[in-house]
Short mmCIF file of C-alpha atoms in Angstrom, two decimals:
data_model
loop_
_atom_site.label_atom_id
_atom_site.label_comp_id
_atom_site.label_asym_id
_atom_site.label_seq_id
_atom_site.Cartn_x
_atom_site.Cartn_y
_atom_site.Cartn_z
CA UNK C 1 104.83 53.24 108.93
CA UNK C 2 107.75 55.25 108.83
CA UNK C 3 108.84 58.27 106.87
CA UNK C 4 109.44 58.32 103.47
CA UNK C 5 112.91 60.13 102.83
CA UNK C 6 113.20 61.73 99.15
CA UNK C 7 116.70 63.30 98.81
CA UNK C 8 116.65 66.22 96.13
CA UNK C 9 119.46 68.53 96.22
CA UNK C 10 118.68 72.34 96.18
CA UNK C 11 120.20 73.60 93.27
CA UNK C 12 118.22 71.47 91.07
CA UNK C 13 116.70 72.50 87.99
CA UNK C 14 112.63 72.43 88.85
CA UNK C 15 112.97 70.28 85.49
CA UNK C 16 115.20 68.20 86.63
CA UNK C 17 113.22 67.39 90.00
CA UNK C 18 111.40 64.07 90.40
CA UNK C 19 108.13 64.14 92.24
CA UNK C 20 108.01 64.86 95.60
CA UNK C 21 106.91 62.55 98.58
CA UNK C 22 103.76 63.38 100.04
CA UNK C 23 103.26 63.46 103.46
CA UNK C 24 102.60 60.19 104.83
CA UNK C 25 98.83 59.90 106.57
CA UNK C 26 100.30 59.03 109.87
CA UNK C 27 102.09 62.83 110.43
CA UNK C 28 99.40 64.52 107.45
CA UNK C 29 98.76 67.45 110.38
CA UNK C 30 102.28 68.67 109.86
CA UNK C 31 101.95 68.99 106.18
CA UNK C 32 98.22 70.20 106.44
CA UNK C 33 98.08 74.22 106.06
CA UNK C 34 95.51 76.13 108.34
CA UNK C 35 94.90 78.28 105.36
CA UNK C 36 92.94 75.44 103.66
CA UNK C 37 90.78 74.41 106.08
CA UNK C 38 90.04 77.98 106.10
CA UNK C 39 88.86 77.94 102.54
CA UNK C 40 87.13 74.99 103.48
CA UNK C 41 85.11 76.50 105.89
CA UNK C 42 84.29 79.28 104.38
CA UNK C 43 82.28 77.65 101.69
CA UNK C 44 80.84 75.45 104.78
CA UNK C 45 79.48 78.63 105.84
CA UNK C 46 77.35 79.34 103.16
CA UNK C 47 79.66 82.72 102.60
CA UNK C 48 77.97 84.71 99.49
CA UNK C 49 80.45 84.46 96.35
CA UNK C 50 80.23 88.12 96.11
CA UNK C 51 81.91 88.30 99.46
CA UNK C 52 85.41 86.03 98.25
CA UNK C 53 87.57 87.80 95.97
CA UNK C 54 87.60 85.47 92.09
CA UNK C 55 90.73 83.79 92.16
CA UNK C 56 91.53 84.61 88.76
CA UNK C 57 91.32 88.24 89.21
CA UNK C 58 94.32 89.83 89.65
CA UNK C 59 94.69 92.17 92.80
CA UNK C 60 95.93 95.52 92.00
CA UNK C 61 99.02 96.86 93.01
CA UNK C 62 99.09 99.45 96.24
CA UNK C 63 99.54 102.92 95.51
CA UNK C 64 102.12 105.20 96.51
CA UNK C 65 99.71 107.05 98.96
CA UNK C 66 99.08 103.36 100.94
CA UNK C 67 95.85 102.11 101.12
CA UNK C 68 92.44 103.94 101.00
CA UNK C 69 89.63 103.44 103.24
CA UNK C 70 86.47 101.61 101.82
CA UNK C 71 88.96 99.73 99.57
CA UNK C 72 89.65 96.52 98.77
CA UNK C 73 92.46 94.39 99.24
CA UNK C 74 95.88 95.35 97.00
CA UNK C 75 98.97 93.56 96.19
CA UNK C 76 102.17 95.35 97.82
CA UNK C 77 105.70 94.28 97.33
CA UNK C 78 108.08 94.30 100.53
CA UNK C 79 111.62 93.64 100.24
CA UNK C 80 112.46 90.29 102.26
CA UNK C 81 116.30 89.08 103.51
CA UNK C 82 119.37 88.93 100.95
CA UNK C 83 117.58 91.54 98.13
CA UNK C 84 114.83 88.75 98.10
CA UNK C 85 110.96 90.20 97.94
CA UNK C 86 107.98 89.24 99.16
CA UNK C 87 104.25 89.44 98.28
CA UNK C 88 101.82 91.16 100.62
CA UNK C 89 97.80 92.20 100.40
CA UNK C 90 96.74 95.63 102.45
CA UNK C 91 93.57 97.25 102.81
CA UNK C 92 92.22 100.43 104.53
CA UNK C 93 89.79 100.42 107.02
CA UNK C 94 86.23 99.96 106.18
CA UNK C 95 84.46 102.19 108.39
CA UNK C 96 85.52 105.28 110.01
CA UNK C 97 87.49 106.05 112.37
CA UNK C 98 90.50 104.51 111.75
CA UNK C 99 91.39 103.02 115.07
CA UNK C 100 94.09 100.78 114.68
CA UNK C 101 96.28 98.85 112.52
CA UNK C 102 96.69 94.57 111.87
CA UNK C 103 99.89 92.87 110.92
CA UNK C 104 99.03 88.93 110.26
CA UNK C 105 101.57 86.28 109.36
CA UNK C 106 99.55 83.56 107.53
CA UNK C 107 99.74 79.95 108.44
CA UNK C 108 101.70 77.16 106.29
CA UNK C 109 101.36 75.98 102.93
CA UNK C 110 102.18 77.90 99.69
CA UNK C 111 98.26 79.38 99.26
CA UNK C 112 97.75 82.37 98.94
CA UNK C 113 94.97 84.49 101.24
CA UNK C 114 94.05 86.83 98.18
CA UNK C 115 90.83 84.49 97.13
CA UNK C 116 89.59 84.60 101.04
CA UNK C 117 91.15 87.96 102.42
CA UNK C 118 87.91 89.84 101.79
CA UNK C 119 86.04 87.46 103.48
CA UNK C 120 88.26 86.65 106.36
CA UNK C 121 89.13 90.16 107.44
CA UNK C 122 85.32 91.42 106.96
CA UNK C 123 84.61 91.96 110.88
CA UNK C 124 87.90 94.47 111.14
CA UNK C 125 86.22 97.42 110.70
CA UNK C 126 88.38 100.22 112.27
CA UNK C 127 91.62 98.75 111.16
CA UNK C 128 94.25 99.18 108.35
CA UNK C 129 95.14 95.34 107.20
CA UNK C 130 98.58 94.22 106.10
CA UNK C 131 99.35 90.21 105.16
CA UNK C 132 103.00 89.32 104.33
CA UNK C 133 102.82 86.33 102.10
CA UNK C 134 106.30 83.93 102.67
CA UNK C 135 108.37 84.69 99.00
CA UNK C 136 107.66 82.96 96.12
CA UNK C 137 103.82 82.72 97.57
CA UNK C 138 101.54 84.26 95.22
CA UNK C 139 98.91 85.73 97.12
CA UNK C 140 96.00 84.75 95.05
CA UNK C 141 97.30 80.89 94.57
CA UNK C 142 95.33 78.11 95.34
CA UNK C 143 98.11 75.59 96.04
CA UNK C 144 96.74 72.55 97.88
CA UNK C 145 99.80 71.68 100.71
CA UNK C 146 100.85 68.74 98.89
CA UNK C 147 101.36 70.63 95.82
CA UNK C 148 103.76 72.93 96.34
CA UNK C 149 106.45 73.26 94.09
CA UNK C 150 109.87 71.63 95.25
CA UNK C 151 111.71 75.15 94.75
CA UNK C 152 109.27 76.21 97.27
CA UNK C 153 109.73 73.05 100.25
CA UNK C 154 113.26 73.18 99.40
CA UNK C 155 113.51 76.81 100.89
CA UNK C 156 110.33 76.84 103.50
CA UNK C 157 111.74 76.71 107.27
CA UNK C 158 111.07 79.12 110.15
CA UNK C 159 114.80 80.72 110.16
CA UNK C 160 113.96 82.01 106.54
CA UNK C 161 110.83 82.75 106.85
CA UNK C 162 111.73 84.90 110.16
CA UNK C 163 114.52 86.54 108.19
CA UNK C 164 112.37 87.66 105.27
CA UNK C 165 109.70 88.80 107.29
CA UNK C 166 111.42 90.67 109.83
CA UNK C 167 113.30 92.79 106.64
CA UNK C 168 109.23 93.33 105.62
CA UNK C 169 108.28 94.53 108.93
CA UNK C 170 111.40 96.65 109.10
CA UNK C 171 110.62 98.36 105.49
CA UNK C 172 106.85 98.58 106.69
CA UNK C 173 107.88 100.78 109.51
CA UNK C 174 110.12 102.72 107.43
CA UNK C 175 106.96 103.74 105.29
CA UNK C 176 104.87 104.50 107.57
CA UNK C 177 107.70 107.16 109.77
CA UNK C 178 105.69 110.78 109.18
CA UNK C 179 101.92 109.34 109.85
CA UNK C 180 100.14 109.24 112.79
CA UNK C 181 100.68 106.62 115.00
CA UNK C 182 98.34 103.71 115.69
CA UNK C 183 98.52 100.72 117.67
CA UNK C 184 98.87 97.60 115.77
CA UNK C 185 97.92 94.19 116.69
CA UNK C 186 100.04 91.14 115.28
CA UNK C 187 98.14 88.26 114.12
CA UNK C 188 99.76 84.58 113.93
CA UNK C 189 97.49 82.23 112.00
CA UNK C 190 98.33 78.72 112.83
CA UNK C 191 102.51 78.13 112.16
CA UNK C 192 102.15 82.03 111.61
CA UNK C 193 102.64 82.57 115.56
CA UNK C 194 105.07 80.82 116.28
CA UNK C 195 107.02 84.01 114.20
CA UNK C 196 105.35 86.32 116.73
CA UNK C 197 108.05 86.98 119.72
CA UNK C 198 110.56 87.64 117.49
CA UNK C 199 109.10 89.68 114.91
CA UNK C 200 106.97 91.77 117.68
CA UNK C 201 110.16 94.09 118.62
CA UNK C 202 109.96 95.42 114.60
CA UNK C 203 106.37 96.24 114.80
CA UNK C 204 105.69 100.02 116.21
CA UNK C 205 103.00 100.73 118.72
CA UNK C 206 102.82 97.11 119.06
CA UNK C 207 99.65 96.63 121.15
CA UNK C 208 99.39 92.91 121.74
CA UNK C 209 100.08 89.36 120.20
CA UNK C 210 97.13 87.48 119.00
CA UNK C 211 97.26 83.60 118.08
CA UNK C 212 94.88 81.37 116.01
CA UNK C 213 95.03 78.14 116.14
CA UNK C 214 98.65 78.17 118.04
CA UNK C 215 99.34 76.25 121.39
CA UNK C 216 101.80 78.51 122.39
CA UNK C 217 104.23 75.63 122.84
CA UNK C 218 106.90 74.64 121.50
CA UNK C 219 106.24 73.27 117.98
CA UNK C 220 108.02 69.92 118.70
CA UNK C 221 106.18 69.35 122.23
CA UNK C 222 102.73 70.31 120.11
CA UNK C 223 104.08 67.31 117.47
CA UNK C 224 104.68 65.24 120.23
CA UNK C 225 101.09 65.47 121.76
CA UNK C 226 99.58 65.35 118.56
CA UNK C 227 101.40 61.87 117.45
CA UNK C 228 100.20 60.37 121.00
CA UNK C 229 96.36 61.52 120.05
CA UNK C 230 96.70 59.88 117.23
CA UNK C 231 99.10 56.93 118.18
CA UNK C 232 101.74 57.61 115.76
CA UNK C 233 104.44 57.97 118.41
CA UNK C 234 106.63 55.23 116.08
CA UNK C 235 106.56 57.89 113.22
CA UNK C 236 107.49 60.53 114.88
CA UNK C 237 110.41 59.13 117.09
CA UNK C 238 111.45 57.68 114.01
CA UNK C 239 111.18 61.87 112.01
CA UNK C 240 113.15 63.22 115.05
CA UNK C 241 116.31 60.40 114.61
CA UNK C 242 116.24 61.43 110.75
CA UNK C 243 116.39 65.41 111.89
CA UNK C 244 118.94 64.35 114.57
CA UNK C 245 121.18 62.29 111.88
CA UNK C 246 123.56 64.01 108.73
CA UNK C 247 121.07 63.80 106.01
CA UNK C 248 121.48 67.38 104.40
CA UNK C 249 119.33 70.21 104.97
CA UNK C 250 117.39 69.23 101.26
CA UNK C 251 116.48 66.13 101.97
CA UNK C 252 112.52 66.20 102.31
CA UNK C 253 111.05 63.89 104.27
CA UNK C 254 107.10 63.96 104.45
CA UNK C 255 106.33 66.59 102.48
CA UNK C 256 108.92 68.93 104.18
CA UNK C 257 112.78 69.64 103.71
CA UNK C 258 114.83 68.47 106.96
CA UNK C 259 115.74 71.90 106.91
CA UNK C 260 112.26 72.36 107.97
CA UNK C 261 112.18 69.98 110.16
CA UNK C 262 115.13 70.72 112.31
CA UNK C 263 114.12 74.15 112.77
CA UNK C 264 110.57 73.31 113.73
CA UNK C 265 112.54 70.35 116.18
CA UNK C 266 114.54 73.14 117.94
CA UNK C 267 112.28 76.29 117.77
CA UNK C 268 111.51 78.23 120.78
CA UNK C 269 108.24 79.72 121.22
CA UNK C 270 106.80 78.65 125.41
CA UNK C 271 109.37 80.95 126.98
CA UNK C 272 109.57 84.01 124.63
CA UNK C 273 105.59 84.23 124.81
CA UNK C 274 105.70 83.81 128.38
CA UNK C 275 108.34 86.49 128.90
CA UNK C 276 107.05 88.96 126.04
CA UNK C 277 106.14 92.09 127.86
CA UNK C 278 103.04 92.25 125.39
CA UNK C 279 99.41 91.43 125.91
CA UNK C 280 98.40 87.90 124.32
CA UNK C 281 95.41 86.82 123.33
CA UNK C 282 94.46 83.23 122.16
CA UNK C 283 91.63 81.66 120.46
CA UNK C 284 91.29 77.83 119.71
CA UNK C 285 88.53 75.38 118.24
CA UNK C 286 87.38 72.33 120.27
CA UNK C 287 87.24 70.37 117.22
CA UNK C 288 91.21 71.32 116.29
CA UNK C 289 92.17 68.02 114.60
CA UNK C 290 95.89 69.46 113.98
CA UNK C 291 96.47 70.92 117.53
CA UNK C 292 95.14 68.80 120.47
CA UNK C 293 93.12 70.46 123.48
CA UNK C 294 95.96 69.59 125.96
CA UNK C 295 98.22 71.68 124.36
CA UNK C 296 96.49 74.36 124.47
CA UNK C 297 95.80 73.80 128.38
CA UNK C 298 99.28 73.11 128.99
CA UNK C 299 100.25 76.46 127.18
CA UNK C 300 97.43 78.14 129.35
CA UNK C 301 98.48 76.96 132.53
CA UNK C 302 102.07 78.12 132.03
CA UNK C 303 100.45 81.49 130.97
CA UNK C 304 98.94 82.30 133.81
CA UNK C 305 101.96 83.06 135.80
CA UNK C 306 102.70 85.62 132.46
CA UNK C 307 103.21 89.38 134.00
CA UNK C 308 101.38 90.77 130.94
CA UNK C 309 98.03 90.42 130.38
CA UNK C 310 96.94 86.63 129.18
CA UNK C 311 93.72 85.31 127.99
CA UNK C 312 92.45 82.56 126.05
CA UNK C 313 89.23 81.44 124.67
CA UNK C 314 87.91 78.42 123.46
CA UNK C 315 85.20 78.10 120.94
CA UNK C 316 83.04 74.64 121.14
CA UNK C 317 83.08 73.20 117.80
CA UNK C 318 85.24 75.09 115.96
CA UNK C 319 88.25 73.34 114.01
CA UNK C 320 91.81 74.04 113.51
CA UNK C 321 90.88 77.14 111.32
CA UNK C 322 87.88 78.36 113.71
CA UNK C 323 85.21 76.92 111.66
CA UNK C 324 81.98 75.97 112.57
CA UNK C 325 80.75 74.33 109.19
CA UNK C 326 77.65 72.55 110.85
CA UNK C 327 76.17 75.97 112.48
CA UNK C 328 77.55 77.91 109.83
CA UNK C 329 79.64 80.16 112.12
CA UNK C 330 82.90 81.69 111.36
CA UNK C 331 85.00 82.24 114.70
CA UNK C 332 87.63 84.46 113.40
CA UNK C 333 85.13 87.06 113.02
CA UNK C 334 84.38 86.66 116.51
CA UNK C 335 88.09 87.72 117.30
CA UNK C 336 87.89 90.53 114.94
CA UNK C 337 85.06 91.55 117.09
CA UNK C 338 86.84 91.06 120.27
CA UNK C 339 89.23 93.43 118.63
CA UNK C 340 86.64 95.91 117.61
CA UNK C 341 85.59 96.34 120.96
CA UNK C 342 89.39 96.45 122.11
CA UNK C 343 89.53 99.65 120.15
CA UNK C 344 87.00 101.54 121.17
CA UNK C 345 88.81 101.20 124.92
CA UNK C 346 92.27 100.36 124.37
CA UNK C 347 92.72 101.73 127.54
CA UNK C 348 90.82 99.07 129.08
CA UNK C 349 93.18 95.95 127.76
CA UNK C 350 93.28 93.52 124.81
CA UNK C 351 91.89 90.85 127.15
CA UNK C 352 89.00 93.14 128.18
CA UNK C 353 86.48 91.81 126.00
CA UNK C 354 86.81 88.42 127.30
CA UNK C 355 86.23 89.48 130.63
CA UNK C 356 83.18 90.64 129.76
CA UNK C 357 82.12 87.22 128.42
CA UNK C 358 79.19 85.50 130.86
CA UNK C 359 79.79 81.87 129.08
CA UNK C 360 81.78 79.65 131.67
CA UNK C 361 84.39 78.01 130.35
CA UNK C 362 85.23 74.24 131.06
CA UNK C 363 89.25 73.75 129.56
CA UNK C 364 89.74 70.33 129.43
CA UNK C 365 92.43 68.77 131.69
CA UNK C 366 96.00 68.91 131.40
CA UNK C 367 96.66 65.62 132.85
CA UNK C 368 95.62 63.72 130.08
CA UNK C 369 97.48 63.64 126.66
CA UNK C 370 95.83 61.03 124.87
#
């Protein structure tokens, strides 16, 4: 199989566009969006309905005075690159004190978190919340991956995304100058970290990185260890001549633009994590069907030699989006714990909650990549 090329050119009228390709199944994990496996397992989990926001009920705009603690999520609009402006959700914290603060940039895919934010940041008790939604995301949309509209694949690539989201940070910052200070974690779901390095110098009081459901590496060497697990090194070769060759930026081939493409081909992430002067913390799923195990080992192995603190967990049976439909467990709300405890000693280290674990750990080896 080999990937299906749809040329559409940018300034096309959404009327005027023909249907998009999907992704083909061979490379469906690039096109697959953390965010709905999320959903996914969230209704795996037996999660009361009370506890998920309606997803036709329309989140209120944030107030001038930010937001208030004990409330729920609210819309807030953040100005994004070139007068463009983006969509975010905030909440206060739940339970005093107000220990810290969490920035999270959400994985791929034009869904919104509004319908699962209550839900998925439940455990962060102590913190102020803030999710920047990529523009022209609506955070309470339900888009499955496949569906987004073509104005929205025609724009979607890490350089924009970066660009909008650093202006967000930047404007965050700006709001907050007269209150007190608190350190802030930043949260990459899925494609969300690999935004992390560079956004980290705009966040103040930055504290640590943490990554779910990210390798750390490189997003093409992750590709390229996920097409050997599933034997679809063909397709892929055959993507990277198409990024490699003149086709313009618009041209989408499965179920992304090659603008995409060619900045997922040629994005760093390995080195700036390794030489970011922050703590990181990582959590993965065993059962990650989009990121395979020896990625993460590889990333871990290189981490080690990191001068800042490192650590990584590993939760048996989880999936990409740290799911565990068949015991009913929700391992994000294990990190959120992790970060809980963080708080009450930040002095202690973002990685000092995992030393305290007693489970061994058994990380798969790096030598095989099948």
């Amino acid at each position: 199989m080999r990937p299906t090329v749809h040329q559409q050119p940018l300034g096309a009228p959404a009327s005027e566009a023909p249907a998009l390709s999907k992704a083909s199944p061979a490379l469906a994990f690039f096109a697959s969006a953390a965010l709905t496996l999320v959903l996914a397992g969230c209704a795996a989990s037996h999660v009361p309905q009370s506890a998920i926001a309606a997803p036709t009920d329309p989140l209120p705009p944030a107030t001038a005075q930010g937001p208030a603690p004990g409330a729920a999520f609210v819309r807030q609009t953040l100005p994004g690159a070139g007068g463009a402006t983006l969509q975010a959700l905030q909440r206060g914290e739940r339970t005093a004190p107000l220990r810290y603060r969490v920035i999270v940039i959400p994985g791929s895919g034009c869904a919104g978190m509004g319908p699962i934010a209550e839900r998925y940041f439940a455990g962060l008790l102590h913190a102020q919340v803030l999710v920047l939604h990529k523009p022209g995301v609506d955070p309470g949309a339900h888009t499955a991956p496949a569906d987004c509209p073509h104005r929205f694949v025609s724009r979607d690539r890490h350089s924009t995304w970066l660009a909008h989201a650093r202006a967000a940070l930047r404007a965050d910052a700006l709001q907050r100058q007269g209150q007190p200070a608190l350190p802030q974690l930043l949260v990459g779901i899925s494609e969300g970290a690999e935004l992390l390095p560079a956004l980290a110098p705009e966040v103040p009081q930055l504290a640590g990185l943490v990554l779910i459901g990210s390798s750390g590496l490189d997003p093409q060497e992750a590709g390229a260890l996920q097409a050997r697990r599933l034997g679809v090194q063909g397709d892929w070769a055959a993507l990277g001549q198409i990024v490699a060759g003149s086709p313009h930026d618009s041209v989408v081939v499965q179920g992304r633009s090659l603008g995409y493409w060619r900045d997922l081909w040629n994005w760093p992430l390995t080195l700036p994590l390794l030489h970011a002067p922050w703590p990181l913390l990582q959590v993965w799923g065993s059962d990650d069907a989009l990121v395979p195990a020896v990625a993460y080992t590889r990333f871990a192995e290189l981490a080690a030699l990191r001068t800042a603190p490192y650590c990584t967990r590993r939760i048996d049976g989880a999936d990409h989006g740290l799911q565990r439909a068949a015991a009913g467990m929700d391992g994000v709300q294990q990190v959120w714990a992790w970060t809980e405890q963080w708080a009450r000693q930040p002095a202690a280290g973002l990685c000092a909650p995992l030393r305290l674990l007693r489970e061994p750990q058994q990380a798969p080896s790096a030598a095989g990549t099948s």
